[in-house]
Coordinates of C-alpha atoms and ligand atoms in Angstrom, one line a residue:
X48 CA -13.1 18.4 4.1
X49 CA -13.6 20.3 0.8
X50 CA -13.5 18.1 -2.4
X51 CA -12.9 18.7 -5.9
X52 CA -15.3 17.1 -7.8
X53 CA -15.4 15.2 -11.2
X54 CA -18.1 12.6 -12.1
X55 CA -18.2 10.1 -14.6
X56 CA -22.0 9.3 -14.0
X57 CA -24.1 10.1 -17.2
X58 CA -25.5 12.9 -16.7
X59 CA -22.7 16.0 -16.1
X60 CA -22.4 17.1 -12.7
X61 CA -24.0 20.7 -12.5
X62 CA -27.2 18.7 -12.7
X63 CA -26.7 16.3 -10.1
X64 CA -29.7 16.7 -7.9
X65 CA -31.4 16.3 -11.1
X66 CA -29.2 12.8 -11.8
X67 CA -29.8 12.0 -8.4
X68 CA -33.9 11.6 -8.8
X69 CA -33.3 9.7 -11.9
X70 CA -31.3 7.1 -10.3
X71 CA -33.8 6.7 -7.5
X72 CA -36.3 5.4 -10.6
X73 CA -33.3 2.9 -11.7
X74 CA -34.4 -0.2 -9.6
X75 CA -32.4 -1.4 -6.9
X76 CA -31.1 2.3 -6.2
X77 CA -34.1 3.7 -4.6
X78 CA -34.0 4.8 -1.2
X79 CA -30.4 3.8 -1.0
X80 CA -28.2 6.4 0.5
X81 CA -25.0 7.9 -1.5
X82 CA -21.7 6.6 0.1
X83 CA -19.5 9.5 1.1
X84 CA -15.9 9.3 1.2
X85 CA -14.5 13.2 2.1
X86 CA -17.5 15.0 0.1
X87 CA -17.7 12.5 -2.7
X88 CA -21.2 11.1 -3.0
X89 CA -21.8 7.8 -4.5
X90 CA -24.8 5.9 -5.6
X91 CA -24.9 2.6 -6.5
X92 CA -23.7 1.8 -10.2
X93 CA -21.6 4.9 -10.2
X94 CA -17.8 5.9 -10.4
X95 CA -16.9 8.7 -8.9
X96 CA -13.6 10.3 -9.0
X97 CA -12.2 13.4 -7.0
X98 CA -9.9 14.9 -4.7
X99 CA -9.9 14.5 -0.9
X100 CA -8.3 17.5 0.8
X101 CA -5.8 17.7 3.0
X102 CA -6.1 21.3 4.9
X103 CA -3.4 23.5 4.6
X104 CA -1.6 24.9 7.9
X105 CA 0.6 27.9 7.1
X106 CA -0.3 28.0 3.6
X107 CA 1.2 24.1 3.1
X108 CA -1.8 21.4 2.2
X109 CA -2.2 19.0 -0.5
X110 CA -5.1 16.6 -2.0
X111 CA -5.4 13.2 -2.4
X112 CA -6.7 11.8 -6.0
X113 CA -9.3 9.0 -5.6
X114 CA -12.0 7.0 -7.2
X115 CA -14.6 5.3 -5.3
X116 CA -16.4 2.6 -7.7
X117 CA -19.7 1.7 -6.1
X118 CA -21.2 -1.5 -7.3
X119 CA -24.9 -1.8 -8.5
X120 CA -25.2 -4.8 -6.3
X121 CA -24.6 -4.8 -2.3
X122 CA -21.5 -6.2 -0.8
X123 CA -18.2 -5.1 1.1
X124 CA -16.4 -2.2 0.7
X125 CA -12.3 -2.9 -0.4
X126 CA -10.0 -0.2 -0.1
X127 CA -7.0 -0.1 -2.0
X128 CA -4.3 2.4 -1.5
X129 CA -0.9 3.5 -3.7
X130 CA 1.2 5.9 -3.7
X131 CA 1.8 6.2 0.2
X132 CA 5.3 5.9 -1.0
X133 CA 5.5 8.4 -4.2
X134 CA 8.6 6.4 -6.2
X135 CA 6.5 3.4 -5.9
X136 CA 4.9 3.5 -9.6
X137 CA 3.4 0.0 -10.4
X138 CA 0.5 0.0 -7.7
X139 CA -0.3 3.7 -8.9
X140 CA -0.4 2.7 -12.5
X141 CA -2.2 -0.7 -11.6
X142 CA -4.8 1.4 -9.9
X143 CA -5.3 3.6 -12.9
X144 CA -5.8 0.6 -15.1
X145 CA -8.2 -1.2 -12.8
X146 CA -10.3 2.0 -12.6
X147 CA -11.2 1.3 -16.6
X148 CA -11.4 -2.3 -16.1
X149 CA -14.1 -2.4 -13.5
X150 CA -17.9 -2.1 -14.6
X151 CA -20.1 -0.7 -11.4
X152 CA -22.7 -2.4 -13.3
X153 CA -21.0 -5.8 -12.7
X154 CA -19.8 -4.9 -9.3
X155 CA -20.7 -6.3 -6.0
X156 CA -19.8 -3.8 -2.8
X157 CA -17.1 -1.0 -3.2
X158 CA -14.2 0.0 -4.6
X159 CA -12.1 2.8 -2.7
X160 CA -9.1 3.4 -4.9
X161 CA -6.6 5.8 -3.4
X162 CA -4.4 6.3 -6.6
X163 CA -2.2 8.6 -5.3
X164 CA -1.5 9.0 -1.4
X165 CA 1.4 10.7 -1.5
X166 CA 1.2 13.4 -3.9
X167 CA 4.2 15.6 -2.7
X168 CA 6.5 12.7 -3.0
X169 CA 5.1 11.5 -6.1
X170 CA 5.5 15.1 -7.8
X171 CA 9.0 15.7 -6.3
X172 CA 10.2 12.3 -6.9
X173 CA 11.3 11.6 -3.3
X174 CA 12.2 8.2 -1.9
X175 CA 10.5 7.5 1.8
X176 CA 9.9 10.7 3.0
X177 CA 7.4 13.5 1.8
X178 CA 9.6 16.5 0.9
X179 CA 7.6 19.1 2.6
X180 CA 8.3 17.8 6.3
X181 CA 10.7 14.9 5.6
X182 CA 8.6 12.3 7.7
X183 CA 7.8 9.0 5.9
X184 CA 4.1 8.7 5.6
X185 CA 4.0 5.2 6.3
X186 CA 5.4 5.7 9.9
X187 CA 3.1 8.3 11.4
X188 CA -0.4 6.9 11.2
X189 CA -2.8 7.2 12.6
X190 CA -2.2 10.8 11.9
X191 CA -2.7 14.1 13.3
X192 CA -5.3 17.0 12.6
X193 CA -2.9 19.2 13.7
X194 CA 0.4 18.0 13.0
X195 CA 2.6 18.2 9.8
X196 CA 1.9 17.6 6.4
X197 CA 2.5 13.8 6.7
X198 CA 0.7 13.5 9.5
X199 CA -2.5 15.5 8.3
X200 CA -2.4 12.9 5.0
X201 CA -2.5 10.1 7.5
X202 CA -5.1 11.3 9.6
X203 CA -7.2 12.2 6.3
X204 CA -6.5 8.4 4.8
X205 CA -7.6 6.9 8.4
X206 CA -10.6 9.0 8.6
X207 CA -12.0 8.9 5.4
X208 CA -10.5 5.4 3.7
X209 CA -9.4 2.9 6.8
X210 CA -12.6 3.7 8.7
X211 CA -15.1 3.7 5.5
X212 CA -13.7 0.2 4.7
X213 CA -13.9 -3.4 5.3
X214 CA -10.8 -4.8 4.0
X215 CA -7.7 -3.0 3.0
X216 CA -4.6 -3.6 0.6
X217 CA -1.9 -1.2 1.0
X218 CA 0.3 -1.8 -2.3
X219 CA 4.0 -1.0 -2.0
X220 CA 7.0 -2.0 -4.0
X221 CA 10.8 -1.5 -3.8
X222 CA 11.7 2.3 -3.5
X223 CA 13.2 4.2 -6.2
X224 CA 16.6 3.0 -4.5
X225 CA 15.3 -0.5 -3.5
X226 CA 15.8 -4.1 -5.5
X227 CA 13.3 -6.3 -4.0
X228 CA 11.2 -9.7 -4.8
X229 CA 7.4 -9.7 -4.7
X230 CA 6.2 -10.4 -1.1
X231 CA 3.1 -9.6 1.0
X232 CA 3.1 -8.6 4.5
X233 CA 0.5 -10.8 6.5
X234 CA -0.2 -8.6 9.7
X235 CA -0.9 -11.0 12.9
X236 CA -2.8 -9.3 15.4
X237 CA -3.9 -12.1 17.5
X238 CA -7.5 -11.9 16.8
X239 CA -8.0 -15.0 15.5
X240 CA -10.9 -14.0 13.0
X241 CA -9.4 -11.1 11.5
X242 CA -6.0 -13.0 11.0
X243 CA -7.5 -15.6 9.3
X244 CA -8.8 -13.0 6.7
X245 CA -5.9 -11.4 6.6
X246 CA -4.2 -14.8 5.6
X247 CA -6.9 -15.6 3.0
X248 CA -6.4 -12.0 1.5
X249 CA -2.4 -12.4 0.9
X250 CA -3.1 -16.2 0.0
X251 CA -5.9 -14.5 -2.9
X252 CA -3.2 -12.1 -3.7
X253 CA -1.3 -14.9 -5.1
X254 CA 2.4 -13.6 -4.3
X255 CA 4.4 -16.8 -3.4
X256 CA 6.2 -15.1 -0.3
X257 CA 4.2 -14.2 2.3
X258 CA 5.6 -12.9 5.6
X259 CA 4.0 -13.5 8.9
X260 CA 4.6 -10.5 10.3
X261 CA 3.8 -10.1 14.4
X262 CA 5.7 -7.3 15.0
X263 CA 3.3 -4.5 14.8
X264 CA 2.5 -2.3 17.7
X265 CA -0.9 -3.2 18.9
X266 CA -1.1 0.5 20.2
X267 CA -3.7 2.5 17.3
X268 CA -2.1 5.9 18.9
X269 CA 1.2 4.1 17.9
X270 CA 0.0 2.1 14.7
X271 CA 2.9 3.8 12.5
X272 CA 1.7 1.4 9.2
X273 CA -1.3 1.9 7.3
X274 CA -2.1 -1.7 6.8
X275 CA -1.4 -1.9 10.9
X276 CA -3.8 1.0 11.1
X277 CA -6.6 -0.5 9.2
X278 CA -6.2 -4.0 11.5
X279 CA -6.2 -2.0 14.9
X280 CA -9.3 -0.5 13.5
X281 CA -10.7 -4.1 12.9
X282 CA -10.8 -4.1 8.9
X283 CA -8.3 -7.0 7.7
X284 CA -5.5 -5.7 5.8
X285 CA -2.6 -7.0 3.9
X286 CA 0.5 -4.8 2.7
X287 CA 2.0 -6.3 -1.0
X288 CA 5.4 -5.5 -2.4
X289 CA 5.4 -5.8 -6.3
X290 CA 7.9 -3.6 -8.4
X291 CA 11.2 -2.3 -7.9
X292 CA 14.0 0.6 -8.1
X293 CA 11.6 2.7 -9.7
X294 CA 10.5 0.5 -13.0
X295 CA 7.6 0.9 -14.3
X296 CA 7.2 -2.5 -15.6
X297 CA 4.5 -4.6 -17.0
X298 CA 4.9 -8.1 -14.8
X299 CA 5.0 -5.8 -11.6
X300 CA 1.7 -4.0 -12.9
X301 CA 0.0 -7.3 -13.6
X302 CA 1.2 -8.9 -10.6
X303 CA -0.4 -6.0 -8.7
X304 CA -3.7 -6.3 -11.0
X305 CA -4.0 -10.0 -10.8
X306 CA -3.6 -9.9 -7.2
X307 CA -6.4 -7.2 -6.7
X308 CA -8.9 -9.3 -8.4
X309 CA -8.3 -12.5 -6.5
X310 CA -9.0 -10.7 -3.5
X311 CA -12.0 -9.2 -5.2
X312 CA -13.3 -12.7 -6.0
X313 CA -12.2 -14.2 -2.3
X314 CA -14.7 -11.4 -1.0
X315 CA -17.5 -12.4 -3.9
X316 CA -16.9 -8.8 -5.5
X317 CA -16.8 -10.0 -8.8
X318 CA -17.2 -13.4 -10.5
X319 CA -15.1 -16.2 -10.4
X320 CA -13.1 -18.1 -7.5
X321 CA -9.5 -16.9 -6.6
X322 CA -7.0 -19.1 -8.9
X323 CA -5.4 -21.7 -7.2
X324 CA -1.8 -20.9 -7.0
X325 CA 1.3 -22.8 -5.6
X326 CA 1.9 -23.1 -1.4
X327 CA 3.7 -20.2 -0.8
X328 CA 6.8 -19.6 0.9
X329 CA 6.4 -18.3 4.7
X330 CA 8.5 -16.0 6.1
X331 CA 8.5 -16.4 9.6
X332 CA 11.1 -14.2 10.8
X333 CA 12.3 -10.7 9.1
X334 CA 14.9 -8.1 9.8
X335 CA 16.2 -5.0 8.2
X336 CA 19.5 -4.0 8.4
X337 CA 20.3 -0.2 8.5
X338 CA 23.2 1.9 7.7
X339 CA 25.4 3.4 10.4
X340 CA 27.0 6.4 8.7
X341 CA 26.1 8.5 5.6
X342 CA 28.3 7.4 2.3
X343 CA 27.6 5.1 -0.7
X344 CA 26.7 1.6 -0.3
X345 CA 27.9 -1.3 -2.2
X346 CA 26.1 -4.3 -2.6
X347 CA 27.3 -8.0 -2.9
X348 CA 24.4 -10.0 -3.0
X349 CA 21.4 -9.7 -5.5
X350 CA 17.7 -9.5 -4.8
X351 CA 16.0 -13.0 -4.0
X352 CA 19.3 -14.6 -3.3
X353 CA 19.9 -16.9 -0.1
X354 CA 22.3 -15.3 2.3
X355 CA 24.0 -17.8 5.2
X356 CA 24.1 -15.9 8.7
X357 CA 27.2 -13.8 9.0
X358 CA 27.6 -13.8 5.1
X359 CA 29.0 -10.2 4.0
X360 CA 26.1 -8.9 2.1
X361 CA 27.9 -5.1 1.4
X362 CA 30.1 -2.4 2.6
X363 CA 29.1 1.1 2.9
X364 CA 31.9 3.7 2.7
X365 CA 32.3 7.5 3.2
X366 CA 32.5 10.3 0.4
X367 CA 36.0 10.2 0.4
X368 CA 36.2 6.1 -0.4
X369 CA 37.4 4.7 2.6
X370 CA 35.1 1.6 3.6
X371 CA 33.5 2.6 7.1
X372 CA 30.8 -0.3 7.3
X373 CA 30.6 -3.9 6.3
X374 CA 27.3 -5.6 6.6
X375 CA 26.5 -9.4 7.3
X376 CA 23.1 -11.2 7.3
X377 CA 21.8 -11.7 10.5
X378 CA 20.6 -15.0 9.8
X379 CA 20.0 -17.1 7.0
X380 CA 17.4 -16.3 4.8
X381 CA 16.5 -14.9 1.1
X382 CA 17.2 -11.1 0.6
X383 CA 13.8 -9.7 0.6
X384 CA 15.4 -6.0 -0.6
X385 CA 18.3 -4.5 -1.1
X386 CA 19.8 -1.0 -1.9
X387 CA 20.9 -1.0 -5.2
X388 CA 21.7 2.7 -5.6
X389 CA 25.2 4.1 -4.2
X390 CA 23.7 6.9 -1.7
X391 CA 23.0 6.1 1.9
X392 CA 22.4 7.9 5.0
X393 CA 22.4 6.9 8.7
X394 CA 20.1 4.8 10.0
X395 CA 18.4 4.2 6.5
X396 CA 17.5 0.4 5.3
X397 CA 20.4 -1.3 3.4
X398 CA 18.5 -4.4 3.1
X399 CA 16.1 -6.9 5.0
X400 CA 16.7 -10.6 5.1
X401 CA 13.7 -12.9 5.6
X402 CA 13.7 -16.6 7.3
X403 CA 11.9 -19.3 5.7
X404 CA 10.0 -20.8 7.7
X405 CA 10.6 -25.0 8.4
X406 CA 7.3 -26.2 10.2
X407 CA 4.5 -26.8 7.7
X408 CA 1.6 -25.5 9.8
X409 CA 0.9 -21.8 10.4
Ligands
LIG747 ZN1 6.7 1.7 0.1

């Protein structure tokens, strides 16, 4: 994988061999091999930014902007991935801010920041889909080096990010069309130690609604989701949702940053312990209701409201204004997200309901 290189080391890039010699003279770095992400080479105490290359096929390729911050001290590697969906901005903005907040000299371990995983979608402002193959990147993991552009992007992320980290956070939010309350997916794999770590990550991130998600495939060849891919490769992971409707609000950005810092404290990458938060609301069942037809969606309930089983949540009309489908809550629970712009297409989500867990224990 070729890499366009941009180094924040004090010594210019073209003197890199000399820089390596210089760095090897600093106590604590002597003899330590550089970390490699793509062709990005990172020594202890360095922050390096560049691009992972997704090789072109039939003239169509792309790049993935990343920053690797390797602490001066030994520690774990935490991967933070934003922009798997290109219309989800708070996670993207959070990672650019975080890049400037973290001092490699005070960091233990390594942060891999994937700034915008899905650059084609980001640049063309598309929800869900990559505009060049109309696939949803978060449904094609673990990817395929010989597949379409999205599948090749997933493959690069699996090889260069998932396989090279110890833990992963896949940062999402409501897409450009989704009104969404913040929540975290804790993916339960059945592997006890991994699940306990994932739970600790979800709690340390600090969002008060946590979905206990036992629905993900346990077949790595059909992992589909980035977070699930990480879990199936033995890397504890959570998927977070903070932000909505294509906004760039400060509250959603700060929630992401505070969450990431909480997980970094959990893994002792920075000083301090995760902040105390109120016990979360555990969601033990969730369901997405999809549109049965093309047309316009009219929601009748707001995000975060509680709906009763059978309650009408909205309706879909055709392009001439006739009602074609009324949609109802499949069970009682919290409306985690609801589509809040008019366009809808057959098979696309309309809303997601989460059932609040009643028992105290997990
Ligand atoms: Zn998303």
